[in-house]
Short mmCIF file of C-alpha atoms and ligand atoms in Angstrom, two decimals:
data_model
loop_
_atom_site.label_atom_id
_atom_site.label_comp_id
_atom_site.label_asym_id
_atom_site.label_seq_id
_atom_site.Cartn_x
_atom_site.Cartn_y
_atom_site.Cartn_z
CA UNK A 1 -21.56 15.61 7.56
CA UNK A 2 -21.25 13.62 10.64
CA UNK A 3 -24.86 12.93 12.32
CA UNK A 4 -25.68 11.55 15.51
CA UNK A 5 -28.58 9.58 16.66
CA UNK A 6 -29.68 10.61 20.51
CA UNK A 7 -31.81 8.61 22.54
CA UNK A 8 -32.41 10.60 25.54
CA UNK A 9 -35.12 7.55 26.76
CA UNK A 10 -36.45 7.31 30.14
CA UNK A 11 -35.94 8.55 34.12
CA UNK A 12 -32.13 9.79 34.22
CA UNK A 13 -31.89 9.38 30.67
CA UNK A 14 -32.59 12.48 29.22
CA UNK A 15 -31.17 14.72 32.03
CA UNK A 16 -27.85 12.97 31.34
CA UNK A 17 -28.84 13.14 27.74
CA UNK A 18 -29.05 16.71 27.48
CA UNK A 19 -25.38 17.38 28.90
CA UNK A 20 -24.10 14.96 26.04
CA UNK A 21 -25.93 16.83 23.47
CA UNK A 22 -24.09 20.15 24.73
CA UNK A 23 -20.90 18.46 24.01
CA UNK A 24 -22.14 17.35 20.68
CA UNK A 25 -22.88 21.11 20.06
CA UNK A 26 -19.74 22.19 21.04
CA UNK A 27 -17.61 19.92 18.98
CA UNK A 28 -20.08 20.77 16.18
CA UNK A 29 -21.42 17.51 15.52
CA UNK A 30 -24.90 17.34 13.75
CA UNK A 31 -27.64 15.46 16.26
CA UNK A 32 -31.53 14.73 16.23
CA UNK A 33 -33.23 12.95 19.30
CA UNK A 34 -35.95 9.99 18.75
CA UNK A 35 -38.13 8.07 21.08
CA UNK A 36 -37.48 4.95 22.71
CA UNK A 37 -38.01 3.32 25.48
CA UNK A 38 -40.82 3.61 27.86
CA UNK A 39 -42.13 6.64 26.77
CA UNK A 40 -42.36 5.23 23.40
CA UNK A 41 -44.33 2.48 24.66
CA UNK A 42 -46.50 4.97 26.20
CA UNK A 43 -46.90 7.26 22.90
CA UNK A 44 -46.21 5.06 20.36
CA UNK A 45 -47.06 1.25 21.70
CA UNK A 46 -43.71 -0.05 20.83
CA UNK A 47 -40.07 0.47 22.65
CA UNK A 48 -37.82 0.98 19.02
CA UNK A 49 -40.36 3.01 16.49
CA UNK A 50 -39.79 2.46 12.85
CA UNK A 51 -39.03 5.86 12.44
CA UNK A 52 -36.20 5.80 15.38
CA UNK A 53 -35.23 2.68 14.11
CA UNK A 54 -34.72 4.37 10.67
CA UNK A 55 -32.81 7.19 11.97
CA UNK A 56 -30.41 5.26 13.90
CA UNK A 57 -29.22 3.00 10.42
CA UNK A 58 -28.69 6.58 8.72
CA UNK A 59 -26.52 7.62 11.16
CA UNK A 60 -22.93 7.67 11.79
CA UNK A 61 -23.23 6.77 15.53
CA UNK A 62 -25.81 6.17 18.41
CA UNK A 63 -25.87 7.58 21.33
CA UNK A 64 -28.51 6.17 24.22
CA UNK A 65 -28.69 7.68 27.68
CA UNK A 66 -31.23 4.79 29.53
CA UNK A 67 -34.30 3.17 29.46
CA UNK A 68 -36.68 1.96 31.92
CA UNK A 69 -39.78 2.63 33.90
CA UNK A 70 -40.87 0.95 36.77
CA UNK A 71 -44.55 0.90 35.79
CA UNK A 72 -43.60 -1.14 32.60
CA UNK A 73 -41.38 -3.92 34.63
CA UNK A 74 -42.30 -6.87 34.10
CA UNK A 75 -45.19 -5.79 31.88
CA UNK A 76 -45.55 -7.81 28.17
CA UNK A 77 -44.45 -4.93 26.42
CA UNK A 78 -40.98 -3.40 27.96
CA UNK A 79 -38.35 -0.67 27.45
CA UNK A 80 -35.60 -2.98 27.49
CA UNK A 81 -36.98 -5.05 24.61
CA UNK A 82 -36.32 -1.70 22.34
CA UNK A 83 -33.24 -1.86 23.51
CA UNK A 84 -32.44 -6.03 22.51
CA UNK A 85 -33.96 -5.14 19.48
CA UNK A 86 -31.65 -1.90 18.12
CA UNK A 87 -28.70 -4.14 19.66
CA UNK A 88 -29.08 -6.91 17.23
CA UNK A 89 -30.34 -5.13 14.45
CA UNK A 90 -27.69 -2.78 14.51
CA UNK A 91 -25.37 -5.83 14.94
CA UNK A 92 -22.96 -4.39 18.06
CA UNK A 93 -21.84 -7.59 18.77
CA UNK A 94 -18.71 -6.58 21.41
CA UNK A 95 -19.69 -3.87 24.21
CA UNK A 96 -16.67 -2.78 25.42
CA UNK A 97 -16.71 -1.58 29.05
CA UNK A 98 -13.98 0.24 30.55
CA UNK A 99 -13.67 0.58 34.91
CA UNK A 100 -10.61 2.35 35.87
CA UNK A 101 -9.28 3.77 39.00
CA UNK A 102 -5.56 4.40 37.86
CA UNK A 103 -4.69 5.67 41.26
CA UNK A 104 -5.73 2.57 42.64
CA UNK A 105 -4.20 0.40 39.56
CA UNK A 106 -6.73 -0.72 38.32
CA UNK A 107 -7.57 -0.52 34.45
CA UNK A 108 -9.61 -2.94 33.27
CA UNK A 109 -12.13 -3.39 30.36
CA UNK A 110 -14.76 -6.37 30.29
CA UNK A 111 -15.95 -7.24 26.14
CA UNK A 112 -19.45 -8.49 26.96
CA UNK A 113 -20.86 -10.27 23.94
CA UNK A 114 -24.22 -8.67 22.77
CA UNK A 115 -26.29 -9.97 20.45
CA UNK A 116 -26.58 -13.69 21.72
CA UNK A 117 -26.66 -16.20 24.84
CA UNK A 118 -29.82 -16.62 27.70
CA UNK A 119 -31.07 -12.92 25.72
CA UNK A 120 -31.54 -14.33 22.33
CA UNK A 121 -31.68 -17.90 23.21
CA UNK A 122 -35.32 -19.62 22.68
CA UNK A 123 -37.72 -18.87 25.62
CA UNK A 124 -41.54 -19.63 26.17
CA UNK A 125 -43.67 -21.32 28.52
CA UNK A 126 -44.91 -25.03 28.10
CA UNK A 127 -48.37 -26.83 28.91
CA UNK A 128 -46.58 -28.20 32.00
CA UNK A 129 -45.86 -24.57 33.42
CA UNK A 130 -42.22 -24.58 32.88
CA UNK A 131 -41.20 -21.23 31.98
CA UNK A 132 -37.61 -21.38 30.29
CA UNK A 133 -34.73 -19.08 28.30
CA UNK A 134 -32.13 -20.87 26.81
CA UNK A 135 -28.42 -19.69 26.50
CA UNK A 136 -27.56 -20.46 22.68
CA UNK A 137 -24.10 -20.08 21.35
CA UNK A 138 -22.63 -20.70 17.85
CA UNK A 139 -19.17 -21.14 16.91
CA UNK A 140 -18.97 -17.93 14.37
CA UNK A 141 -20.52 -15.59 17.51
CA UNK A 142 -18.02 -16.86 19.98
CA UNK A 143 -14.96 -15.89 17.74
CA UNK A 144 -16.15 -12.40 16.45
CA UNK A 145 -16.46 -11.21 20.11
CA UNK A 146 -13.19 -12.70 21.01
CA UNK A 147 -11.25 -11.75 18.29
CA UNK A 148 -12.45 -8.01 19.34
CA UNK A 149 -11.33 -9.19 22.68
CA UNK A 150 -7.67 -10.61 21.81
CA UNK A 151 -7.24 -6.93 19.39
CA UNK A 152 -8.15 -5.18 21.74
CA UNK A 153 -5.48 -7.29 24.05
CA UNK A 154 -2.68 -6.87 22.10
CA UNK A 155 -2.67 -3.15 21.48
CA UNK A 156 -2.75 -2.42 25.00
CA UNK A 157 0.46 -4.84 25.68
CA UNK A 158 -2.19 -7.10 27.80
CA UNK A 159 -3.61 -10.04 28.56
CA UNK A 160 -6.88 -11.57 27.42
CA UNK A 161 -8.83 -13.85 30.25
CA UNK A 162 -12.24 -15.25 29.13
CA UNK A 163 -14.53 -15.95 31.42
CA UNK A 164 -17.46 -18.47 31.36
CA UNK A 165 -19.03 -21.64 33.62
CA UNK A 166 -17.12 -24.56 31.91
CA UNK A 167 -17.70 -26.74 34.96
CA UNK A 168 -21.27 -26.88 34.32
CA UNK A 169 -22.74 -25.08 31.10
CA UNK A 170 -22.49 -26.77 27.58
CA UNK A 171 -22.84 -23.44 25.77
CA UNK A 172 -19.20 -22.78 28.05
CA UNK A 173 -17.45 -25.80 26.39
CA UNK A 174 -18.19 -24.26 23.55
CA UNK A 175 -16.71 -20.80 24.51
CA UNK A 176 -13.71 -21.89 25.99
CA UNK A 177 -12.56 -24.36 22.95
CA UNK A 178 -13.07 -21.36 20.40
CA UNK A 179 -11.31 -18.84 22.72
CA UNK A 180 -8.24 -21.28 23.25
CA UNK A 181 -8.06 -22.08 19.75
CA UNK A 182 -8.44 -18.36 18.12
CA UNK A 183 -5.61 -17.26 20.53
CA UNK A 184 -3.30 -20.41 19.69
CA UNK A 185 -3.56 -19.91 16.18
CA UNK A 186 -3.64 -15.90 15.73
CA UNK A 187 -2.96 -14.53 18.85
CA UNK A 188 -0.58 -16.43 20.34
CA UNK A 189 1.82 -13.64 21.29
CA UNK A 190 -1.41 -12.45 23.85
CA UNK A 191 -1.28 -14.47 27.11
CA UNK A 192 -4.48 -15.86 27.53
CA UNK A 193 -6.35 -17.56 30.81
CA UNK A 194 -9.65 -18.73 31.60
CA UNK A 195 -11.46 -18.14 34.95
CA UNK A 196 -15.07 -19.11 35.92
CA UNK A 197 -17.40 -16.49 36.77
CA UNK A 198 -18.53 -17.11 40.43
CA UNK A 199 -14.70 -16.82 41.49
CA UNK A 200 -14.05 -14.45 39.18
CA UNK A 201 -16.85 -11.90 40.65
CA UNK A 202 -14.97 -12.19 43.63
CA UNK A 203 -11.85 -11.38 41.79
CA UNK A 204 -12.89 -8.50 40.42
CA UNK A 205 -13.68 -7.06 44.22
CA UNK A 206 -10.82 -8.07 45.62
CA UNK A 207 -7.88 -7.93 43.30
CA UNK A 208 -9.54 -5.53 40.10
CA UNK A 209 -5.79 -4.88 39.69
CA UNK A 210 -4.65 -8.09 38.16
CA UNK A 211 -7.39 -7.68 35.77
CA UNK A 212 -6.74 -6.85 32.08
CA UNK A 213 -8.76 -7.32 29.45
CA UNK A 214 -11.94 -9.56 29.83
CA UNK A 215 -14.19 -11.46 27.08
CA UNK A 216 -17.32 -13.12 28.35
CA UNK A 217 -20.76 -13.96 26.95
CA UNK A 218 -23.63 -11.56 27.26
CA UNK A 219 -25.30 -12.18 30.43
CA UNK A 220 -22.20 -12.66 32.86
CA UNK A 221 -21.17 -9.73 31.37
CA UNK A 222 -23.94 -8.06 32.40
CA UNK A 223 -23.19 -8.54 36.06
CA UNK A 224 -19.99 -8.27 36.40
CA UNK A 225 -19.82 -4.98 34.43
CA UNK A 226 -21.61 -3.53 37.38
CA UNK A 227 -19.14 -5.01 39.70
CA UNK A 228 -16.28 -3.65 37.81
CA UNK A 229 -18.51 -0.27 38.01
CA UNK A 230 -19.27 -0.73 42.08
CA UNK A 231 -15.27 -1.16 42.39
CA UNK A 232 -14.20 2.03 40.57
CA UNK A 233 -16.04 4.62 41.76
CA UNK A 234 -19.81 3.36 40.59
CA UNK A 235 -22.33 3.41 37.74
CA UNK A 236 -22.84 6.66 37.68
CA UNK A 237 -18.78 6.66 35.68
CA UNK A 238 -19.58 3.83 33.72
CA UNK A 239 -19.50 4.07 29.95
CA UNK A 240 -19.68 1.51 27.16
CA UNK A 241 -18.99 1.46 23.80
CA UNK A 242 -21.64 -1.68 21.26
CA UNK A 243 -19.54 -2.61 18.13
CA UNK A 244 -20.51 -4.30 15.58
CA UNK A 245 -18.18 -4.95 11.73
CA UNK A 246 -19.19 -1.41 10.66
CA UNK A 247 -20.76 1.83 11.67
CA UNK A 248 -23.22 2.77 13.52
CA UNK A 249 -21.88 2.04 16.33
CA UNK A 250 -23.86 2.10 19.84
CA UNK A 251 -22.83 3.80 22.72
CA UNK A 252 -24.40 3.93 26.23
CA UNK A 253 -24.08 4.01 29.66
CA UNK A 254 -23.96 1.13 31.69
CA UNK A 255 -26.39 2.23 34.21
CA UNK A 256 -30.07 2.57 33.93
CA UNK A 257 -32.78 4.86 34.12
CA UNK A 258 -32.53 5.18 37.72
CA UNK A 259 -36.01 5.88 38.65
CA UNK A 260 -35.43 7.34 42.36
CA UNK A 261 -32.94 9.94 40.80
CA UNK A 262 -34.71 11.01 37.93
CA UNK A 263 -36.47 14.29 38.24
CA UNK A 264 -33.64 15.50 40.70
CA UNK A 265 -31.15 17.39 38.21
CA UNK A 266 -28.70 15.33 40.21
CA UNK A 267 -27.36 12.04 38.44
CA UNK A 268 -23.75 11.99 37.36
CA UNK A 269 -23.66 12.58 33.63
CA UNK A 270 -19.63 11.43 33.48
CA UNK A 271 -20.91 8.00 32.48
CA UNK A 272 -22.79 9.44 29.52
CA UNK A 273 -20.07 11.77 28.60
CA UNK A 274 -17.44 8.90 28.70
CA UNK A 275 -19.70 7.20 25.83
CA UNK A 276 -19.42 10.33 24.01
CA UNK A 277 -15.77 10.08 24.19
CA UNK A 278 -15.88 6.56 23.56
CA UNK A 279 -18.24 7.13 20.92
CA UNK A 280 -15.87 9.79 19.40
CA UNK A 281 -13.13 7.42 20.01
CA UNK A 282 -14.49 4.15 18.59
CA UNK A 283 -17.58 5.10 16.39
CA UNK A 284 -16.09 8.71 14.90
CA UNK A 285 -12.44 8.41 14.57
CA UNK A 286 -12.04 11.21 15.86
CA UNK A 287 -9.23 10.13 19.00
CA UNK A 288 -7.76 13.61 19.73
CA UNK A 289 -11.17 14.78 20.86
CA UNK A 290 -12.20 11.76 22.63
CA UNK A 291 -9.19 12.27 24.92
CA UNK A 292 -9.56 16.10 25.32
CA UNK A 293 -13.43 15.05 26.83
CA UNK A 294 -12.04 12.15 28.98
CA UNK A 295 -9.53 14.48 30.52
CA UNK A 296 -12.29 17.10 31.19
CA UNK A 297 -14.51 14.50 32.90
CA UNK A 298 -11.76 13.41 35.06
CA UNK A 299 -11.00 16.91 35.96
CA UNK A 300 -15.08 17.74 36.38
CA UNK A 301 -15.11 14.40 38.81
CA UNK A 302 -12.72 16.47 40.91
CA UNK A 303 -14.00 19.96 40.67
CA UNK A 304 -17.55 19.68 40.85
CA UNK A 305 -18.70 15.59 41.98
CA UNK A 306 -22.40 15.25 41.83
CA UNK A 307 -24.09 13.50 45.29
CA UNK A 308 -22.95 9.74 44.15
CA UNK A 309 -19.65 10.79 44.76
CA UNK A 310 -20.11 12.56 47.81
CA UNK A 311 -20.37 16.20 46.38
CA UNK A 312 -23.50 18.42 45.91
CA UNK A 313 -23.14 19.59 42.55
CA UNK A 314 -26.10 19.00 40.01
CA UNK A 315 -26.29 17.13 36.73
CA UNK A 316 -25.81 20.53 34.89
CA UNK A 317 -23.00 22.44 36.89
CA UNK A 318 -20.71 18.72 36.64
CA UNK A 319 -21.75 19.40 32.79
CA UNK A 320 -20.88 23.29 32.86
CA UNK A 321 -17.14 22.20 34.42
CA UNK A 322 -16.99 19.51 31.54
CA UNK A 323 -17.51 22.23 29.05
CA UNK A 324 -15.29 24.70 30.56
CA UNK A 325 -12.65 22.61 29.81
CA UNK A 326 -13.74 22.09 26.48
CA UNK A 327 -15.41 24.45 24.97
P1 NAD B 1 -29.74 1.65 37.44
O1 NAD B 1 -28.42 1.50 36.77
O2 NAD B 1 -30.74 2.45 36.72
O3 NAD B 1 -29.53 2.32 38.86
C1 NAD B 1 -28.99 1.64 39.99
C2 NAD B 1 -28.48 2.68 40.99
O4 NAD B 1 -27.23 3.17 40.52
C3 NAD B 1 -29.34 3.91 41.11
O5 NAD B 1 -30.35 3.75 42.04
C4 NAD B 1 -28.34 4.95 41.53
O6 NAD B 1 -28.10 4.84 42.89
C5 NAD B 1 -27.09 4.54 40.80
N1 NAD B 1 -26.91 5.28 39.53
C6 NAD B 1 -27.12 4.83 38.28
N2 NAD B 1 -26.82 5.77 37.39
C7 NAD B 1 -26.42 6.85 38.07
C8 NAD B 1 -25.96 8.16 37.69
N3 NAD B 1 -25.84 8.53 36.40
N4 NAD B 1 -25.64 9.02 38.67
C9 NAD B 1 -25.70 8.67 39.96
N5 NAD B 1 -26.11 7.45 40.36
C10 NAD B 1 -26.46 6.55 39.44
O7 NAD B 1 -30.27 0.17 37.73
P2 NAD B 1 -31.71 -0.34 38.21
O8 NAD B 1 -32.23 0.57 39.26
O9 NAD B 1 -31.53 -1.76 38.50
O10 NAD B 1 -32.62 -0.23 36.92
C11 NAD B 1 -33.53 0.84 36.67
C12 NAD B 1 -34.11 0.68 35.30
O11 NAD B 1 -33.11 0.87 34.31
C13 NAD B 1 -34.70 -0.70 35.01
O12 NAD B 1 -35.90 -0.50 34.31
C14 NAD B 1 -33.67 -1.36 34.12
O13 NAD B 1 -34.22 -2.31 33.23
C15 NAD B 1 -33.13 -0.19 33.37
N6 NAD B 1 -31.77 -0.36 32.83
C16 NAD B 1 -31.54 0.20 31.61
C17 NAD B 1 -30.25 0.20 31.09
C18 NAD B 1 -30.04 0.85 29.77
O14 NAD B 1 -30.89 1.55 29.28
N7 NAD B 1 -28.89 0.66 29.14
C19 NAD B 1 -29.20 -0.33 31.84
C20 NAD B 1 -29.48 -0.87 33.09
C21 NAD B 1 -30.77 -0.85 33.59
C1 IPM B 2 -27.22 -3.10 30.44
C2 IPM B 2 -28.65 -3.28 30.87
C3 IPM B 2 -29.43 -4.04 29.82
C4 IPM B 2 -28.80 -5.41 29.66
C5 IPM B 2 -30.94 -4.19 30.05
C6 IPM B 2 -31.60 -2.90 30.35
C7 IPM B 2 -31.60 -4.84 28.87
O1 IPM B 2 -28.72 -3.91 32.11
O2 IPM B 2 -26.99 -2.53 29.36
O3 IPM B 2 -26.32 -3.50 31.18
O4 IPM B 2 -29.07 -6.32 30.45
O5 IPM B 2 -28.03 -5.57 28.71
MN1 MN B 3 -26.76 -4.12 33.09
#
């Protein structure tokens, strides 16, 4: 029996959160919730309990809404450290993230590399004040995420470009030697270029329709996942999809808790149902379905848009026109 792992977490979280889990009913998939997050740390002392911890290993996939509370930034203890943590442990090393606006052209998906870089690197503070992080990058980490990257390439018909900061980062000589290589020597029917990130941010605003597939490490990922986001319509349509060699796989939106909408009924859930789908897609093998719910999100963006997309419906009725198409 197929069993899902929710993590409804914190602000938006579980209002999105509870939409997925109605599609979850619907397609009859088994699901239990756990804490995380920021009201973990406030229960619990700790962002990933053992027992949520636990619970996501057993299962087949997990699905995370958002962490995040604003009384915890900064703070010694975060929500977003729970959420580094069940990344590497669970080992989703490529987090794929779609933006499309087909009307528009554009179709693009950014593989941000997970599990390493300036968020795993060594950090600390010396007796001289310094406070540093350190982007780390091994050979074996580079071409696992780009070898996602290049498949991922190739069955869409596309083109691969990897993005890093060659002209000035070591870690970047790195990534661009292993990228160039891996697609000379088993890719090389998948045209491949490299850009550098500061132009490329701009690229993605100007001219997201040139853009195919993208492989980057984890914290220029980060950003320019959000651009992609801003360019096609916004994070609250923004899904992703954390894979690692085998199951479970991770799947979350790329937004936040949002603390000024939570409480509201209001945020867009489509980003949290497009993980389902992905989640269905990538983590389930289940493709038929994960299409059906795509195709009912699209159709719910049009019928009833929540405020971030200039409509007025709430969280719940853009979930009741998701499941009218579905259920
Ligand atoms: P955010 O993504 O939470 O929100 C930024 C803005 O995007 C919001 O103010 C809102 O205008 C819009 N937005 C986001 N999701 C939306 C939705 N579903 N519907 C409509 N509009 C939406 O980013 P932030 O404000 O920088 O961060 C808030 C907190 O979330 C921080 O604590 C941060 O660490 C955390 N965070 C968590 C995750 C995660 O859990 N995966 C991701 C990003 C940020
Ligand atoms: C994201 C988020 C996270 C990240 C934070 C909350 C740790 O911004 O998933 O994009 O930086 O990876
Ligand atoms: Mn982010």
């Amino acid at each position: 029996m197929t069993h899902v792992a929710v993590l409804p977490g914190d602000g938006i979280g579980p209002e999105v959160a509870a939409e997925a889990v109605r599609v979850l009913d619907v397609l009859e998939i088994e699901h239990s919730e756990h804490a995380f997050g920021g009201g973990a740390i406030l229960a619990q002392g700790v962002p990933l309990p053992a027992e949520t911890l636990a619970a996501c290993r057993r299962a087949d996939a997990v699905l995370l809404a958002a962490v995040g509370l604003p009384e915890l930034e900064g703070q010694p203890v975060r929500p977003e450290q729970g959420l580094l943590e069940l990344r590497k442990e669970l080992g989703v090393y490529a987090n794929l993230r779609p933006a499309a606006a087909r009307a528009a052209g554009i179709d693009l998906v950014i593989v941000r590399e997970l599990v390493g870089g300036l968020y795993f690197g060594a950090r600390g503070t010396r007796d001289d004040g310094t406070w540093f992080d350190t982007c780390e990058y091994t050979r074996p980490e580079i071409e696992r995420v780009a070898h996602r990257a290049f498949a991922i390439a190739r069955e869409r018909g596309g083109r691969l470009t990897s993005v890093d900061k060659v002209n000035v980062l070591h870690t970047s000589r790195l990534w661009r030697d292993v990228v160039t290589e891996l697609g000379a020597t088993q890719y090389p029917d998948v045209p491949l270029d490299h850009a550098l990130v500061d132009s490329f941010a701009m690229t993605i605003v100007n001219a997201p329709g040139t853009i195919d597939v993208v492989v980057t490490e984890n914290m220029f990922g980060d950003i320019l996942s959000d651009v992609a986001a801003a360019v096609t319509g916004g994070l609250g349509l923004a899904a992703s999809a954390s894979l690692g060699d085998e199951r479970p796989g991770l799947f979350e939106p790329v937004h936040g808790s949002a603390p000024q909408l939570a409480g509201q009924g209001t945020a867009n859930p489509a980003a949290m149902l497009r993980s389902v789908a992905l989640m269905l897609r990538h983590g389930l093998g289940r493709p038929a379905e994960a299409t059906a719910l795509e195709q009912a999100v699209d159709a719910a963006l049009v019928e009833a848009p929540t405020p971030d997309l200039g409509g007025t419906a709430t969280t719940r009725e853009a979930g009741d026109a998701v499941l009218a198409r579905i259920g």
